[in-house]
């Protein structure tokens, strides 16, 4: 329907039990809120493979899957990418490699193993010619250093759930990366992040839920789900002084450029 915004959730953990146990209803609620595309993202070997199955079984709305190992799990995999995921990354419906990256806030895995695993993902993304989905928290300097040394994969990538400074965003943009904003953007204390969101070029913006985490205002305290992504779009449109319909149209084009596959 003309004039009705259509939303894409570019990062959602549909394989996690909070969503997978009620998956059909979760996706129905998303469609009822004009969500037209969801990217199912893995965070370990099991969830990556489940994400692939979900994308196969719900093709259309779930336009693809991403396979990868979250930096929290780097120790479990000795800093190496499992063979099964390296093989799966070559195949449909996988449209990206990740999520991967560095997390120095929790330090759930030794930093050297996080770095090794991040490099392995970069190499895989280059080999399968797919974009990279990156999680970076309190580790931008090291993440950018690795990206400079290894080279951003030809298909580029995105820093998802961005929570850094404008200087961090500027560095990512200079590397050709996209910036994705989550429900954090809606939080009352996120004034600084909203200022960053004003300055990111329109053709480098993405929106996501990172569900089941980080439910946006006014859904704080609830299990996050793709239907809530509209609140991220609405706040982003407001801080940029534009209509949400226009923003959603542009982000749709960005999704097509980076990932392809979305209907």
Coordinates of N, CA and C in Angstrom, one line a residue, residues 12-227:
X12 N 18.6 -10.4 13.5 CA 17.7 -11.0 14.5 C 18.1 -12.4 14.7
X13 N 18.1 -12.8 16.0 CA 18.5 -14.2 16.4 C 17.3 -15.1 16.5
X14 N 16.7 -15.4 15.4 CA 15.5 -16.2 15.4 C 15.7 -17.6 15.9
X15 N 17.0 -18.1 15.9 CA 17.2 -19.4 16.4 C 17.2 -19.6 17.9
X16 N 17.3 -18.4 18.6 CA 17.3 -18.5 20.1 C 15.9 -18.9 20.6
X17 N 15.8 -19.6 21.7 CA 14.6 -20.2 22.1 C 13.5 -19.2 22.4
X18 N 13.9 -18.0 22.9 CA 12.9 -17.0 23.1 C 12.0 -16.6 21.9
X19 N 12.6 -16.9 20.7 CA 11.8 -16.6 19.5 C 11.5 -17.9 18.8
X20 N 12.4 -18.9 18.8 CA 12.1 -20.1 18.0 C 11.0 -20.9 18.5
X21 N 10.7 -20.9 19.8 CA 9.6 -21.7 20.4 C 8.3 -21.2 19.9
X22 N 8.2 -19.9 19.4 CA 7.0 -19.3 19.0 C 7.1 -18.7 17.7
X23 N 8.0 -19.3 16.8 CA 8.5 -18.7 15.6 C 7.4 -18.2 14.6
X24 N 6.4 -19.1 14.4 CA 5.4 -18.7 13.4 C 4.6 -17.5 13.9
X25 N 4.3 -17.4 15.1 CA 3.6 -16.3 15.7 C 4.4 -15.0 15.7
X26 N 5.7 -15.2 16.0 CA 6.7 -14.1 15.9 C 6.7 -13.5 14.5
X27 N 6.8 -14.4 13.5 CA 6.8 -13.9 12.1 C 5.5 -13.3 11.7
X28 N 4.4 -13.9 12.1 CA 3.1 -13.3 11.8 C 2.9 -11.9 12.4
X29 N 3.4 -11.7 13.6 CA 3.3 -10.4 14.2 C 4.2 -9.4 13.5
X30 N 5.4 -9.9 13.0 CA 6.2 -9.0 12.2 C 5.5 -8.5 10.9
X31 N 4.9 -9.5 10.2 CA 4.2 -9.1 9.0 C 3.1 -8.1 9.3
X32 N 2.4 -8.3 10.4 CA 1.3 -7.4 10.8 C 1.8 -6.0 11.0
X33 N 3.1 -5.8 11.3 CA 3.7 -4.5 11.5 C 4.4 -4.0 10.3
X34 N 4.1 -4.6 9.1 CA 4.7 -4.2 7.8 C 6.2 -4.5 7.8
X35 N 6.7 -5.5 8.5 CA 8.0 -6.0 8.3 C 8.0 -6.9 7.1
X36 N 8.9 -6.6 6.1 CA 8.9 -7.4 4.9 C 10.1 -8.2 4.7
X37 N 11.1 -8.1 5.6 CA 12.3 -8.9 5.5 C 13.0 -9.0 6.9
X38 N 13.5 -10.2 7.2 CA 14.2 -10.4 8.4 C 15.5 -11.2 8.1
X39 N 16.6 -10.9 8.6 CA 17.9 -11.6 8.4 C 18.1 -12.4 9.7
X40 N 18.1 -13.7 9.6 CA 18.4 -14.6 10.7 C 19.9 -14.8 10.9
X41 N 20.4 -14.4 12.1 CA 21.9 -14.3 12.3 C 22.3 -15.4 13.3
X42 N 23.3 -16.1 13.0 CA 23.8 -17.1 14.0 C 24.9 -16.5 14.9
X43 N 25.1 -17.1 16.0 CA 26.1 -16.6 17.0 C 27.0 -17.8 17.4
X44 N 26.7 -19.0 17.0 CA 27.5 -20.1 17.3 C 27.2 -21.2 16.2
X45 N 27.8 -22.3 16.3 CA 27.6 -23.3 15.2 C 26.1 -23.8 15.2
X46 N 25.6 -24.1 16.3 CA 24.2 -24.6 16.3 C 23.2 -23.6 15.9
X47 N 23.3 -22.3 16.4 CA 22.3 -21.3 16.0 C 22.5 -20.9 14.6
X48 N 23.7 -21.0 14.1 CA 23.9 -20.7 12.6 C 23.2 -21.7 11.7
X49 N 23.3 -22.9 12.1 CA 22.7 -24.0 11.2 C 21.2 -23.9 11.4
X50 N 20.7 -23.6 12.6 CA 19.2 -23.4 12.7 C 18.7 -22.2 11.9
X51 N 19.5 -21.1 11.9 CA 19.2 -19.9 11.2 C 19.0 -20.3 9.7
X52 N 19.9 -21.1 9.2 CA 19.8 -21.5 7.8 C 18.5 -22.3 7.5
X53 N 18.2 -23.2 8.5 CA 16.9 -23.9 8.3 C 15.7 -23.0 8.3
X54 N 15.8 -22.0 9.2 CA 14.6 -21.1 9.3 C 14.5 -20.3 8.0
X55 N 15.6 -19.8 7.5 CA 15.6 -19.1 6.2 C 15.1 -20.0 5.1
X56 N 15.4 -21.2 5.1 CA 14.9 -22.1 4.1 C 13.4 -22.4 4.2
X57 N 12.9 -22.5 5.5 CA 11.6 -22.9 5.7 C 10.6 -21.7 5.7
X58 N 11.2 -20.5 5.8 CA 10.3 -19.2 5.8 C 10.8 -18.3 4.8
X59 N 11.2 -18.8 3.6 CA 11.8 -18.0 2.5 C 10.8 -16.9 2.1
X60 N 11.3 -15.8 1.8 CA 10.4 -14.6 1.6 C 10.5 -13.6 2.7
X61 N 9.9 -13.9 3.8 CA 10.0 -13.0 4.9 C 11.4 -13.1 5.5
X62 N 11.9 -14.3 5.8 CA 13.3 -14.4 6.3 C 14.1 -14.6 5.0
X63 N 14.7 -13.4 4.6 CA 15.3 -13.4 3.3 C 16.7 -14.0 3.2
X64 N 17.2 -14.4 4.3 CA 18.5 -15.0 4.3 C 19.0 -15.3 5.7
X65 N 20.2 -16.0 5.8 CA 20.8 -16.3 7.1 C 22.3 -15.8 7.0
X66 N 22.8 -15.6 8.2 CA 24.2 -15.3 8.4 C 24.8 -16.4 9.3
X67 N 26.0 -16.9 9.0 CA 26.6 -18.0 9.8 C 27.9 -17.4 10.4
X68 N 28.1 -17.7 11.7 CA 29.3 -17.2 12.3 C 29.3 -17.5 13.8
X69 N 30.5 -17.1 14.4 CA 30.7 -17.4 15.8 C 30.9 -16.1 16.5
X70 N 30.1 -15.8 17.5 CA 30.2 -14.5 18.3 C 31.5 -14.6 19.0
X71 N 32.1 -13.4 19.2 CA 33.4 -13.3 20.0 C 33.3 -13.9 21.4
X72 N 32.1 -13.9 22.0 CA 32.0 -14.5 23.3 C 32.3 -16.0 23.3
X73 N 32.1 -16.6 22.1 CA 32.3 -18.1 22.0 C 33.7 -18.5 21.4
X74 N 34.6 -17.5 21.2 CA 35.9 -17.8 20.6 C 36.7 -18.8 21.3
X75 N 36.6 -18.8 22.6 CA 37.4 -19.8 23.4 C 36.9 -21.2 23.1
X76 N 35.6 -21.4 23.0 CA 35.0 -22.7 22.7 C 35.5 -23.3 21.4
X77 N 35.8 -22.4 20.5 CA 36.2 -22.9 19.2 C 37.7 -22.7 18.9
X78 N 38.5 -22.4 20.0 CA 39.9 -22.2 19.9 C 40.3 -21.2 18.9
X79 N 39.4 -20.2 18.7 CA 39.7 -19.1 17.8 C 39.6 -19.5 16.3
X80 N 39.0 -20.6 16.0 CA 38.9 -21.1 14.6 C 37.5 -21.3 14.2
X81 N 37.3 -21.1 12.9 CA 35.9 -21.2 12.3 C 35.7 -22.7 12.0
X82 N 34.6 -23.3 12.5 CA 34.3 -24.7 12.3 C 34.1 -25.0 10.8
X83 N 34.6 -26.2 10.5 CA 34.5 -26.6 9.1 C 33.1 -26.6 8.5
X84 N 32.2 -27.0 9.3 CA 30.8 -27.1 8.9 C 30.2 -25.7 8.5
X85 N 30.6 -24.7 9.3 CA 30.1 -23.4 8.9 C 30.9 -22.8 7.7
X86 N 32.1 -23.2 7.6 CA 32.9 -22.7 6.4 C 32.3 -23.3 5.1
X87 N 31.8 -24.5 5.2 CA 31.1 -25.1 4.1 C 29.7 -24.5 3.9
X88 N 29.0 -24.3 5.0 CA 27.6 -23.8 4.9 C 27.6 -22.3 4.3
X89 N 28.7 -21.6 4.6 CA 28.8 -20.2 4.2 C 28.7 -20.1 2.6
X90 N 29.1 -21.1 1.9 CA 29.1 -21.1 0.5 C 27.7 -21.2 -0.1
X91 N 26.8 -21.6 0.6 CA 25.5 -22.1 0.1 C 24.4 -21.1 0.3
X92 N 23.3 -21.2 -0.5 CA 22.1 -20.6 -0.3 C 21.4 -21.2 0.9
X93 N 20.7 -20.5 1.8 CA 20.3 -19.1 1.7 C 21.3 -18.1 2.5
X94 N 22.5 -18.6 2.7 CA 23.4 -17.7 3.5 C 23.8 -16.5 2.7
X95 N 23.6 -15.3 3.3 CA 23.9 -14.1 2.5 C 25.0 -13.2 3.2
X96 N 25.5 -13.7 4.4 CA 26.5 -13.0 5.1 C 27.3 -13.9 6.0
X97 N 28.5 -13.5 6.4 CA 29.3 -14.2 7.4 C 29.3 -13.4 8.7
X98 N 28.9 -14.1 9.8 CA 28.8 -13.4 11.1 C 27.7 -13.9 11.9
X99 N 27.5 -13.5 13.1 CA 28.2 -12.3 13.5 C 29.6 -12.6 14.1
X100 N 30.5 -11.8 13.9 CA 31.9 -11.9 14.4 C 32.4 -10.6 14.9
X101 N 33.6 -10.6 15.4 CA 34.1 -9.3 15.9 C 34.9 -9.4 17.2
X102 N 34.8 -8.3 18.0 CA 35.6 -8.3 19.2 C 34.7 -7.7 20.3
X103 N 34.7 -8.3 21.5 CA 33.9 -7.7 22.6 C 34.9 -7.7 23.8
X104 N 35.3 -6.5 24.1 CA 36.2 -6.3 25.3 C 35.4 -5.8 26.5
X105 N 34.1 -5.6 26.4 CA 33.3 -5.2 27.5 C 33.1 -6.4 28.5
X106 N 32.7 -7.5 27.9 CA 32.5 -8.7 28.7 C 33.8 -9.6 28.8
X107 N 34.6 -9.6 27.7 CA 35.8 -10.4 27.7 C 35.5 -11.9 28.0
X108 N 34.4 -12.4 27.5 CA 34.0 -13.8 27.8 C 35.0 -14.8 27.2
X109 N 35.8 -14.4 26.2 CA 36.9 -15.2 25.7 C 38.1 -14.4 25.6
X110 N 39.3 -15.0 25.7 CA 40.6 -14.3 25.7 C 40.7 -13.5 24.4
X111 N 41.2 -12.3 24.5 CA 41.3 -11.4 23.4 C 42.1 -11.9 22.2
X112 N 43.1 -12.7 22.5 CA 43.9 -13.2 21.3 C 43.1 -14.2 20.5
X113 N 42.2 -15.0 21.2 CA 41.3 -15.9 20.5 C 40.2 -15.2 19.7
X114 N 39.7 -14.1 20.3 CA 38.7 -13.3 19.6 C 39.3 -12.8 18.3
X115 N 40.5 -12.3 18.4 CA 41.2 -11.7 17.2 C 41.4 -12.8 16.2
X116 N 41.9 -14.0 16.6 CA 42.1 -15.0 15.6 C 40.8 -15.4 14.9
X117 N 39.7 -15.5 15.7 CA 38.4 -15.9 15.1 C 37.9 -14.8 14.2
X118 N 38.1 -13.6 14.5 CA 37.7 -12.4 13.7 C 38.4 -12.5 12.3
X119 N 39.7 -12.7 12.4 CA 40.5 -12.9 11.1 C 40.0 -14.0 10.3
X120 N 39.6 -15.2 10.9 CA 39.1 -16.3 10.2 C 37.8 -16.0 9.5
X121 N 37.0 -15.2 10.1 CA 35.7 -14.8 9.5 C 36.0 -13.8 8.3
X122 N 36.9 -12.9 8.5 CA 37.2 -12.0 7.4 C 37.7 -12.8 6.2
X123 N 38.6 -13.8 6.4 CA 39.1 -14.6 5.3 C 38.0 -15.4 4.7
X124 N 37.0 -15.9 5.5 CA 35.9 -16.7 4.9 C 35.0 -15.8 4.1
X125 N 34.7 -14.6 4.6 CA 33.8 -13.7 3.8 C 34.5 -13.4 2.5
X126 N 35.8 -13.2 2.5 CA 36.4 -12.9 1.2 C 36.4 -14.1 0.3
X127 N 36.5 -15.3 0.8 CA 36.6 -16.5 0.0 C 35.2 -16.8 -0.6
X128 N 34.1 -16.6 0.2 CA 32.8 -16.9 -0.3 C 32.1 -15.7 -1.0
X129 N 32.8 -14.6 -1.0 CA 32.3 -13.4 -1.6 C 31.0 -12.9 -1.0
X130 N 31.0 -12.8 0.3 CA 29.8 -12.3 1.0 C 30.2 -11.3 2.1
X131 N 29.2 -10.4 2.4 CA 29.5 -9.4 3.4 C 29.7 -9.9 4.8
X132 N 30.3 -9.1 5.7 CA 30.7 -9.4 7.0 C 29.8 -8.7 8.0
X133 N 29.2 -9.4 9.0 CA 28.4 -8.8 10.1 C 29.3 -8.7 11.3
X134 N 29.6 -7.5 11.8 CA 30.5 -7.4 12.9 C 29.9 -6.9 14.2
X135 N 30.3 -7.5 15.3 CA 29.9 -7.0 16.6 C 31.2 -6.4 17.2
X136 N 31.2 -5.1 17.6 CA 32.3 -4.5 18.1 C 31.9 -3.7 19.4
X137 N 32.4 -4.1 20.5 CA 32.1 -3.4 21.8 C 33.3 -3.1 22.6
X138 N 33.6 -1.9 22.8 CA 34.8 -1.4 23.6 C 36.1 -2.0 22.9
X139 N 36.1 -2.1 21.6 CA 37.2 -2.7 20.9 C 37.4 -2.2 19.5
X140 N 37.0 -0.9 19.3 CA 37.0 -0.4 17.9 C 38.5 -0.2 17.4
X141 N 39.4 0.2 18.3 CA 40.8 0.4 17.8 C 41.3 -0.9 17.3
X142 N 41.2 -2.0 18.0 CA 41.7 -3.3 17.6 C 41.0 -3.8 16.4
X143 N 39.6 -3.6 16.4 CA 38.8 -4.1 15.2 C 39.3 -3.4 13.9
X144 N 39.4 -2.1 14.0 CA 39.8 -1.4 12.8 C 41.3 -1.7 12.4
X145 N 42.1 -2.0 13.4 CA 43.5 -2.4 13.1 C 43.5 -3.7 12.3
X146 N 42.7 -4.6 12.7 CA 42.6 -5.9 12.0 C 42.0 -5.8 10.6
X147 N 41.0 -4.9 10.5 CA 40.4 -4.7 9.2 C 41.4 -4.1 8.2
X148 N 42.2 -3.1 8.8 CA 43.2 -2.5 7.9 C 44.2 -3.5 7.5
X149 N 44.6 -4.4 8.4 CA 45.7 -5.4 8.1 C 45.2 -6.4 7.1
X150 N 44.0 -6.9 7.3 CA 43.4 -8.0 6.6 C 42.7 -7.5 5.3
X151 N 42.2 -6.3 5.3 CA 41.4 -5.8 4.2 C 39.9 -6.1 4.4
X152 N 39.1 -5.1 4.2 CA 37.7 -5.4 4.2 C 37.3 -6.3 3.1
X153 N 36.5 -7.3 3.3 CA 36.1 -8.2 2.2 C 35.5 -7.4 1.0
X154 N 35.6 -7.8 -0.2 CA 35.1 -7.1 -1.4 C 33.6 -6.7 -1.3
X155 N 32.8 -7.6 -0.6 CA 31.4 -7.3 -0.5 C 31.1 -6.4 0.7
X156 N 32.1 -6.0 1.4 CA 31.9 -5.0 2.5 C 31.4 -5.7 3.8
X157 N 30.6 -4.9 4.5 CA 30.1 -5.4 5.8 C 29.4 -4.3 6.6
X158 N 29.0 -4.7 7.8 CA 28.2 -3.8 8.6 C 28.7 -3.9 10.1
X159 N 28.8 -2.8 10.8 CA 28.9 -2.9 12.2 C 27.5 -2.9 12.8
X160 N 27.1 -4.0 13.3 CA 25.7 -4.1 13.8 C 25.6 -3.6 15.2
X161 N 24.4 -3.2 15.6 CA 24.1 -2.7 16.9 C 25.1 -1.7 17.4
X162 N 25.3 -0.7 16.5 CA 26.4 0.3 16.7 C 26.1 1.1 18.0
X163 N 27.2 1.2 18.8 CA 27.1 2.0 20.1 C 28.3 2.8 20.3
X164 N 29.1 3.1 19.2 CA 30.4 3.8 19.4 C 30.2 5.3 19.2
X165 N 31.3 6.0 19.1 CA 31.3 7.4 18.9 C 31.2 7.8 17.4
X166 N 31.1 9.1 17.2 CA 31.1 9.5 15.8 C 32.5 9.2 15.1
X167 N 33.5 9.3 15.9 CA 34.9 9.0 15.4 C 34.9 7.5 14.9
X168 N 34.3 6.7 15.8 CA 34.3 5.2 15.4 C 33.5 5.1 14.1
X169 N 32.3 5.7 14.1 CA 31.5 5.6 12.9 C 32.2 6.1 11.6
X170 N 32.9 7.2 11.8 CA 33.6 7.8 10.7 C 34.7 6.9 10.2
X171 N 35.4 6.2 11.1 CA 36.4 5.2 10.6 C 35.7 4.1 9.9
X172 N 34.6 3.6 10.4 CA 33.9 2.5 9.7 C 33.4 3.0 8.3
X173 N 32.9 4.2 8.2 CA 32.4 4.7 7.0 C 33.6 4.8 6.0
X174 N 34.7 5.3 6.5 CA 35.9 5.5 5.6 C 36.3 4.1 5.0
X175 N 36.0 3.0 5.7 CA 36.4 1.7 5.2 C 35.3 1.1 4.3
X176 N 34.2 1.9 4.1 CA 33.2 1.5 3.2 C 32.1 0.6 3.9
X177 N 32.1 0.6 5.2 CA 31.2 -0.2 6.0 C 29.8 0.5 6.2
X178 N 28.8 -0.3 6.5 CA 27.5 0.2 6.9 C 27.4 0.3 8.4
X179 N 26.5 1.1 8.9 CA 26.3 1.3 10.3 C 24.8 0.9 10.6
X180 N 24.6 -0.1 11.5 CA 23.2 -0.5 11.8 C 22.9 -0.1 13.3
X181 N 21.7 0.5 13.4 CA 21.2 0.9 14.7 C 20.1 0.0 15.2
X182 N 20.2 -0.2 16.5 CA 19.2 -1.1 17.2 C 18.4 -0.3 18.2
X183 N 17.6 -1.1 19.0 CA 16.8 -0.4 20.0 C 17.5 0.5 21.0
X184 N 18.8 0.3 21.1 CA 19.6 1.3 21.9 C 19.3 2.7 21.5
X185 N 19.1 2.9 20.2 CA 18.9 4.3 19.7 C 17.7 5.0 20.4
X186 N 16.7 4.1 20.9 CA 15.5 4.7 21.5 C 15.6 4.9 23.0
X187 N 16.7 4.5 23.6 CA 16.8 4.6 25.0 C 17.0 6.1 25.5
X188 N 16.4 6.5 26.6 CA 16.4 7.9 27.0 C 17.9 8.4 27.1
X189 N 18.8 7.6 27.6 CA 20.2 8.1 27.8 C 21.1 8.0 26.6
X190 N 20.5 7.7 25.4 CA 21.3 7.5 24.2 C 21.4 8.7 23.4
X191 N 21.4 9.9 24.0 CA 21.5 11.2 23.2 C 22.7 11.2 22.3
X192 N 23.8 10.8 22.8 CA 25.0 10.8 22.0 C 24.9 9.9 20.8
X193 N 24.3 8.8 21.0 CA 24.2 7.9 19.8 C 23.2 8.4 18.8
X194 N 22.2 9.1 19.3 CA 21.3 9.8 18.3 C 22.0 10.9 17.5
X195 N 22.9 11.5 18.2 CA 23.7 12.5 17.5 C 24.5 11.9 16.4
X196 N 25.1 10.7 16.7 CA 25.9 10.0 15.7 C 24.9 9.6 14.5
X197 N 23.7 9.1 14.8 CA 22.8 8.7 13.8 C 22.4 9.8 12.9
X198 N 22.4 11.0 13.3 CA 22.1 12.1 12.4 C 23.1 12.3 11.3
X199 N 24.4 11.9 11.6 CA 25.5 12.2 10.7 C 25.9 11.1 9.8
X200 N 25.4 9.9 10.0 CA 25.8 8.8 9.1 C 25.0 9.0 7.8
X201 N 25.8 8.9 6.7 CA 25.1 9.1 5.4 C 23.9 8.2 5.2
X202 N 22.9 8.7 4.5 CA 21.7 7.9 4.4 C 21.9 6.6 3.6
X203 N 22.9 6.6 2.7 CA 23.1 5.4 2.0 C 24.0 4.3 2.7
X204 N 24.3 4.6 4.0 CA 25.1 3.6 4.8 C 24.3 3.2 6.0
X205 N 23.0 3.5 6.1 CA 22.2 3.2 7.3 C 21.5 1.8 7.2
X206 N 21.5 1.1 8.3 CA 20.6 0.0 8.4 C 19.9 0.0 9.8
X207 N 18.8 -0.7 10.0 CA 18.1 -0.8 11.2 C 17.9 -2.3 11.6
X208 N 17.9 -2.6 12.9 CA 17.8 -4.0 13.3 C 17.1 -4.0 14.7
X209 N 16.8 -5.2 15.2 CA 16.3 -5.4 16.5 C 17.4 -6.0 17.4
X210 N 18.3 -6.9 16.9 CA 19.2 -7.7 17.7 C 18.3 -8.6 18.6
X211 N 17.1 -8.9 18.2 CA 16.2 -9.7 19.0 C 16.8 -11.1 19.3
X212 N 16.6 -11.6 20.5 CA 15.6 -11.2 21.5 C 16.1 -10.2 22.5
X213 N 17.2 -9.6 22.2 CA 17.8 -8.6 23.1 C 17.3 -7.2 22.8
X214 N 17.6 -6.2 23.8 CA 17.5 -4.8 23.5 C 16.2 -4.3 23.0
X215 N 15.1 -4.7 23.6 CA 13.8 -4.2 23.1 C 13.7 -2.7 23.2
X216 N 13.2 -2.1 22.2 CA 13.2 -0.6 22.1 C 12.1 0.0 23.0
X217 N 12.3 1.2 23.3 CA 11.2 2.0 23.9 C 10.1 2.0 22.8
X218 N 8.8 1.7 23.1 CA 8.2 1.5 24.4 C 8.0 0.1 24.9
X219 N 8.9 -0.8 24.4 CA 8.7 -2.2 24.7 C 9.8 -2.7 25.7
X220 N 10.5 -1.8 26.4 CA 11.5 -2.2 27.3 C 11.0 -3.2 28.3
X221 N 11.9 -4.2 28.6 CA 11.5 -5.2 29.5 C 10.9 -6.4 28.9
X222 N 10.5 -6.3 27.7 CA 9.9 -7.4 27.0 C 10.9 -8.2 26.1
X223 N 10.6 -9.4 25.7 CA 11.4 -10.1 24.8 C 11.3 -9.4 23.4
X224 N 12.5 -9.0 22.9 CA 12.5 -8.2 21.6 C 12.1 -9.2 20.5
X225 N 11.5 -8.7 19.4 CA 11.2 -9.5 18.3 C 11.1 -8.5 17.0
X226 N 11.1 -9.1 15.8 CA 11.2 -8.3 14.6 C 10.1 -7.3 14.5
X227 N 8.9 -7.5 15.0 CA 7.8 -6.6 14.9 C 8.1 -5.3 15.6

